[in-house]
Tab-separated table of C-alpha atoms in Angstrom:
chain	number	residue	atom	x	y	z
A	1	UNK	CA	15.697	14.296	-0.682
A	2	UNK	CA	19.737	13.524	0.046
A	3	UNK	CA	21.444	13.354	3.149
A	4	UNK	CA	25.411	14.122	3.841
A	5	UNK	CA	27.000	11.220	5.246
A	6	UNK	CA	30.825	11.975	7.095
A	7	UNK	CA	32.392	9.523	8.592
A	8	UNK	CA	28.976	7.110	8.417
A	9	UNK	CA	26.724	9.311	10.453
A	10	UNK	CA	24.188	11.569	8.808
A	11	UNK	CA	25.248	14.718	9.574
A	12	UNK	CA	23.224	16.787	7.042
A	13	UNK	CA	19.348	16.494	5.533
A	14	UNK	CA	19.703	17.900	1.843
A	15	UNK	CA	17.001	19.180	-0.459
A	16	UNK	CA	18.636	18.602	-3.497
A	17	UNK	CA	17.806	22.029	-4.798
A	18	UNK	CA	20.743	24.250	-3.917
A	19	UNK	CA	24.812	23.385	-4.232
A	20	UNK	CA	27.150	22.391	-1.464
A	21	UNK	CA	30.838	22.759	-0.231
A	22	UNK	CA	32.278	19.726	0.594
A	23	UNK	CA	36.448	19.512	1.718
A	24	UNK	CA	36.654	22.867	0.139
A	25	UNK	CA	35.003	22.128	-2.955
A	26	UNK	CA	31.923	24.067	-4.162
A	27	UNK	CA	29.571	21.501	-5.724
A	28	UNK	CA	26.386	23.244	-8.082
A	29	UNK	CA	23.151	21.569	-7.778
A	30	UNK	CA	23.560	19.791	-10.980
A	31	UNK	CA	25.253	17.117	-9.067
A	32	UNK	CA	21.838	15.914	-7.640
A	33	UNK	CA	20.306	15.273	-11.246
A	34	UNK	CA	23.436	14.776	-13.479
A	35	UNK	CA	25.565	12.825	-11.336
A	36	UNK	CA	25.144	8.913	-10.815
A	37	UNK	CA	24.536	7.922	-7.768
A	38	UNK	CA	27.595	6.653	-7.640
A	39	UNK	CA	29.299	9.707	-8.248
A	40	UNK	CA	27.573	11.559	-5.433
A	41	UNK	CA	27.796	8.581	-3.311
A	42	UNK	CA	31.832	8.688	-3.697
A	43	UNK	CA	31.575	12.536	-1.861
A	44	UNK	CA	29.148	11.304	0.786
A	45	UNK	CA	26.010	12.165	-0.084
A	46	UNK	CA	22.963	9.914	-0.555
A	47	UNK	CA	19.635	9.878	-2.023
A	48	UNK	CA	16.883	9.088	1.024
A	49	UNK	CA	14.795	5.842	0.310
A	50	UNK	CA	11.388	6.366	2.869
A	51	UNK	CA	9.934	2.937	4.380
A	52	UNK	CA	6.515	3.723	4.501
A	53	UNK	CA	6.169	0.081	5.806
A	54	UNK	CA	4.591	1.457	9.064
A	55	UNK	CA	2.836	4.497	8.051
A	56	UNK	CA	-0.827	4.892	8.224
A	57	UNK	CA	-4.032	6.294	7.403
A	58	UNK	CA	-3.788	9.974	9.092
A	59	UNK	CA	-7.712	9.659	9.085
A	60	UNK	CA	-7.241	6.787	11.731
A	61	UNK	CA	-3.710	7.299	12.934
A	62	UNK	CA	-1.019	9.521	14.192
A	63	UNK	CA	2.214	8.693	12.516
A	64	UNK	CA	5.429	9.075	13.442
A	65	UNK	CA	8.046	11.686	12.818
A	66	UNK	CA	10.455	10.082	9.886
A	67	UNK	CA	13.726	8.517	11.576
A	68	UNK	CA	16.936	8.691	9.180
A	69	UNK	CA	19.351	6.217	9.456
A	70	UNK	CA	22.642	5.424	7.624
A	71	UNK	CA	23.513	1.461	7.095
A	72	UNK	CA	24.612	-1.118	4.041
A	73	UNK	CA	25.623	2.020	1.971
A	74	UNK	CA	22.579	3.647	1.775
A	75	UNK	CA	19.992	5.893	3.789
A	76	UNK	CA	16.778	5.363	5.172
A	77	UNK	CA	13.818	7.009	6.249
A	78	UNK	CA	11.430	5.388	8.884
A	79	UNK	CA	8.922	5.789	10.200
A	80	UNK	CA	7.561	4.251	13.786
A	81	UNK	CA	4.889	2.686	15.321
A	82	UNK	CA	1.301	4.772	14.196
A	83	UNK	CA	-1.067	5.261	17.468
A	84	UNK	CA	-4.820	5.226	16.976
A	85	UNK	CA	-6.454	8.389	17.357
A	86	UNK	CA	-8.774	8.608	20.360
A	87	UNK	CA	-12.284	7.294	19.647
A	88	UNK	CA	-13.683	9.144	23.065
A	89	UNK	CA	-13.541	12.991	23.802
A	90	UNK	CA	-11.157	14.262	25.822
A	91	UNK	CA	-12.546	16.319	28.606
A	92	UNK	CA	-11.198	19.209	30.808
A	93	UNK	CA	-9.924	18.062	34.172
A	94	UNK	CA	-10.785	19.723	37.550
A	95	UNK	CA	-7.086	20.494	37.003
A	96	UNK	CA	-7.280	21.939	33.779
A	97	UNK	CA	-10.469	24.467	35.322
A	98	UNK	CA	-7.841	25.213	38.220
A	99	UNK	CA	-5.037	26.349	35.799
A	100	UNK	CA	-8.077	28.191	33.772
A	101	UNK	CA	-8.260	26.309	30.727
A	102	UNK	CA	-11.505	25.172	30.435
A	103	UNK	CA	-14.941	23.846	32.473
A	104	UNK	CA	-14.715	20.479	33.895
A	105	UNK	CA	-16.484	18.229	32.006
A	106	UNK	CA	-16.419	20.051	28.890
A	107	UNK	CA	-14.814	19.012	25.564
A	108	UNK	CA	-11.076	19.236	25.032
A	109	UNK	CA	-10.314	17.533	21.953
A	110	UNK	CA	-13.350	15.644	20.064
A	111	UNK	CA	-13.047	11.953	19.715
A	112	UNK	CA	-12.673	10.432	16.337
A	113	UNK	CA	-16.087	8.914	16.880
A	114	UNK	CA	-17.612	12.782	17.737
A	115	UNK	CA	-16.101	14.103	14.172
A	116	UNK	CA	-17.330	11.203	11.675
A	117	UNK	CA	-20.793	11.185	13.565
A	118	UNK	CA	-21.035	15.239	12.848
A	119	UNK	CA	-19.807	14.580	9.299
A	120	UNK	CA	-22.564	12.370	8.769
A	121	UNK	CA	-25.049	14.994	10.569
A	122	UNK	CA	-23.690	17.585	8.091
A	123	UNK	CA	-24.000	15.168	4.938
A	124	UNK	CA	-27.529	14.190	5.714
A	125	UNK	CA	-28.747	18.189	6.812
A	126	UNK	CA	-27.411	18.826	3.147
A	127	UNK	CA	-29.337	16.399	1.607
A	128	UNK	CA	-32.556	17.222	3.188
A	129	UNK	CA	-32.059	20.786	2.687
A	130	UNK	CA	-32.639	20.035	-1.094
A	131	UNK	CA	-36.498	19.511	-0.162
A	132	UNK	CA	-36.839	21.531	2.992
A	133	UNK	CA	-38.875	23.954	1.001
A	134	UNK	CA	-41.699	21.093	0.631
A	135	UNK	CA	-41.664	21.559	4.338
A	136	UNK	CA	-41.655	25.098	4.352
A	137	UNK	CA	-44.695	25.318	1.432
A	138	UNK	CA	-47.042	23.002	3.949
A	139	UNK	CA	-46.321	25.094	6.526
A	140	UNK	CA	-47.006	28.464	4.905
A	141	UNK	CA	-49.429	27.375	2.218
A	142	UNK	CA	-50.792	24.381	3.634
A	143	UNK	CA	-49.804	22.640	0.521
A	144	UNK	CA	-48.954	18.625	0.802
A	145	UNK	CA	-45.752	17.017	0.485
A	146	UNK	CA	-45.889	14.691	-2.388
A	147	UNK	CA	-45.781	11.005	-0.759
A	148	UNK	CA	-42.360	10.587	-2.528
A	149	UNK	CA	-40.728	13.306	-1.079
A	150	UNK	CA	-41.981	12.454	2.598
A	151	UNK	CA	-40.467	8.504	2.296
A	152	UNK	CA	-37.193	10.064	0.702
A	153	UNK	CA	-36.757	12.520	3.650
A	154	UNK	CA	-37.911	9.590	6.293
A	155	UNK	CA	-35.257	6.794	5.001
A	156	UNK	CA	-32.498	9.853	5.018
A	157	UNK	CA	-32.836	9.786	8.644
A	158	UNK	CA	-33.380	6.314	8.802
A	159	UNK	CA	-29.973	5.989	7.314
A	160	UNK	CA	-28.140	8.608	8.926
A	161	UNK	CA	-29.619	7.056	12.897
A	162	UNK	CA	-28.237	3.932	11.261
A	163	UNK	CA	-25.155	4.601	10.290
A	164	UNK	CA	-24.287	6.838	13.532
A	165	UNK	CA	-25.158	3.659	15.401
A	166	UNK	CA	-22.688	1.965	13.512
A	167	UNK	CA	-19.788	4.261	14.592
A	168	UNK	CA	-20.769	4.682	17.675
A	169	UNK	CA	-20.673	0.733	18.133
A	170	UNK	CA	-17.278	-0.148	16.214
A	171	UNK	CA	-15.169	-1.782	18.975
A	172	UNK	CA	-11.329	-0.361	17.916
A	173	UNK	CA	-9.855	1.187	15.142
A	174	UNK	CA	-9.708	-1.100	12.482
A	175	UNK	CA	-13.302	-1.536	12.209
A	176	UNK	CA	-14.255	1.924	12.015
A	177	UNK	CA	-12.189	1.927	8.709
A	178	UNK	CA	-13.668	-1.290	7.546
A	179	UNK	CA	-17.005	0.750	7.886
A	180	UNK	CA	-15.353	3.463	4.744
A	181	UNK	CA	-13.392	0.560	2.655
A	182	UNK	CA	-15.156	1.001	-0.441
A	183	UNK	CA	-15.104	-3.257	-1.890
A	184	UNK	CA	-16.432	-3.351	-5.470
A	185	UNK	CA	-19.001	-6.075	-5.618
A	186	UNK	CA	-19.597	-8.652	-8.671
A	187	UNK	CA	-22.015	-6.423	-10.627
A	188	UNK	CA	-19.082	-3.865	-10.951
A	189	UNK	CA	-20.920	-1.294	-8.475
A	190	UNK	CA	-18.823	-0.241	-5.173
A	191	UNK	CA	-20.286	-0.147	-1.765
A	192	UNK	CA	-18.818	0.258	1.931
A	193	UNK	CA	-20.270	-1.422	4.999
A	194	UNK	CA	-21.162	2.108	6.363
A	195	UNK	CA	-23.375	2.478	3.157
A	196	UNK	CA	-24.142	5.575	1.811
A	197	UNK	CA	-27.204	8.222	2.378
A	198	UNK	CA	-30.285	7.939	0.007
A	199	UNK	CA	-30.813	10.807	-2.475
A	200	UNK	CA	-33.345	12.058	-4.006
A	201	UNK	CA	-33.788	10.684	-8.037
């Protein structure tokens, strides 16, 4: 990406794919990957250098819109303070019901919290699905569920009570992502605080 710099103000965001006019003069596209910088520099425009020194996670955060800014002979993009995304639901206010948008008391938006616990709801439904039929065989044919089977389906929920607990109880932002940073341990194997559901082997 290049910007257009007159008179030290950015006054046009280029794409780099498509010529310009500047003063009169038609410049071809080339300029963007034949010129030096230099060269295009000398007719005002600049190639955009993004400080992603304050950009974050998207999982965890809401960034910013990128700020461009013109200074010391070159441009920069910026972006601002990240906010945490909302752990908590948002509900509908009595006010919201009066202006008809939804019940009182009823989900807005879903907290961050609400989305990773369903994630793991999904993960660990998909998991035992793989043996429901066991299930399904003992209830039709009366047939028992091998003892391994039974324990493997048993410490899947185990796991998946555990680790909604965990989310549920992580105080602020940062430690819900400590619970998913993967941190490879002295055998070689990697493993996340979270942990991971049990399969079946």
């Amino acid at each position: 990406m290049f910007a257009l710099v007159e008179s030290g103000s950015i006054t046009k965001m280029l794409s780099g794919n498509r010529g310009i006019t500047i003063n009169d003069i038609q410049h071809p596209r080339a300029i963007y990957t034949l010129w030096t910088e230099a060269e295009r520099n000398a007719i005002g425009i600049y190639e955009v250098t993004i400080d992603t020194s304050k950009k974050k996670d998207e999982k965890w955060y809401t960034n910013t819109n990128i700020t461009y800014s013109f200074g010391s002979g070159k441009v920069t993009g910026s972006y601002g303070d990240a906010t945490a995304k909302p752990h908590a639901d948002t509900l509908y206010t009595s006010q919201d019901e009066t202006d008809g948008l939804g019940t009182e008391g009823d989900v807005k938006v879903e907290g961050l919290k609400t989305k990773l616990i369903r994630t793991v709801k999904s993960q660990a439904a998909g998991i035992l699905t793989k043996t429901d039929w066991y299930v399904i065989r003992k209830t039709e044919e009366d047939t028992a569920i091998p003892s391994a089977i039974t324990t493997h389906r048993r410490a899947v929920r185990s796991k998946q009570a555990a680790m909604e607990t965990s989310i549920t109880n992580a105080s602020d932002t940062p430690a819900l992502e400590t619970l998913y940073t993967y941190t490879e341990q002295e055998d070689g194997s990697v493993t996340r605080p979270l942990g991971e559901l049990p399969t079946l082997e």
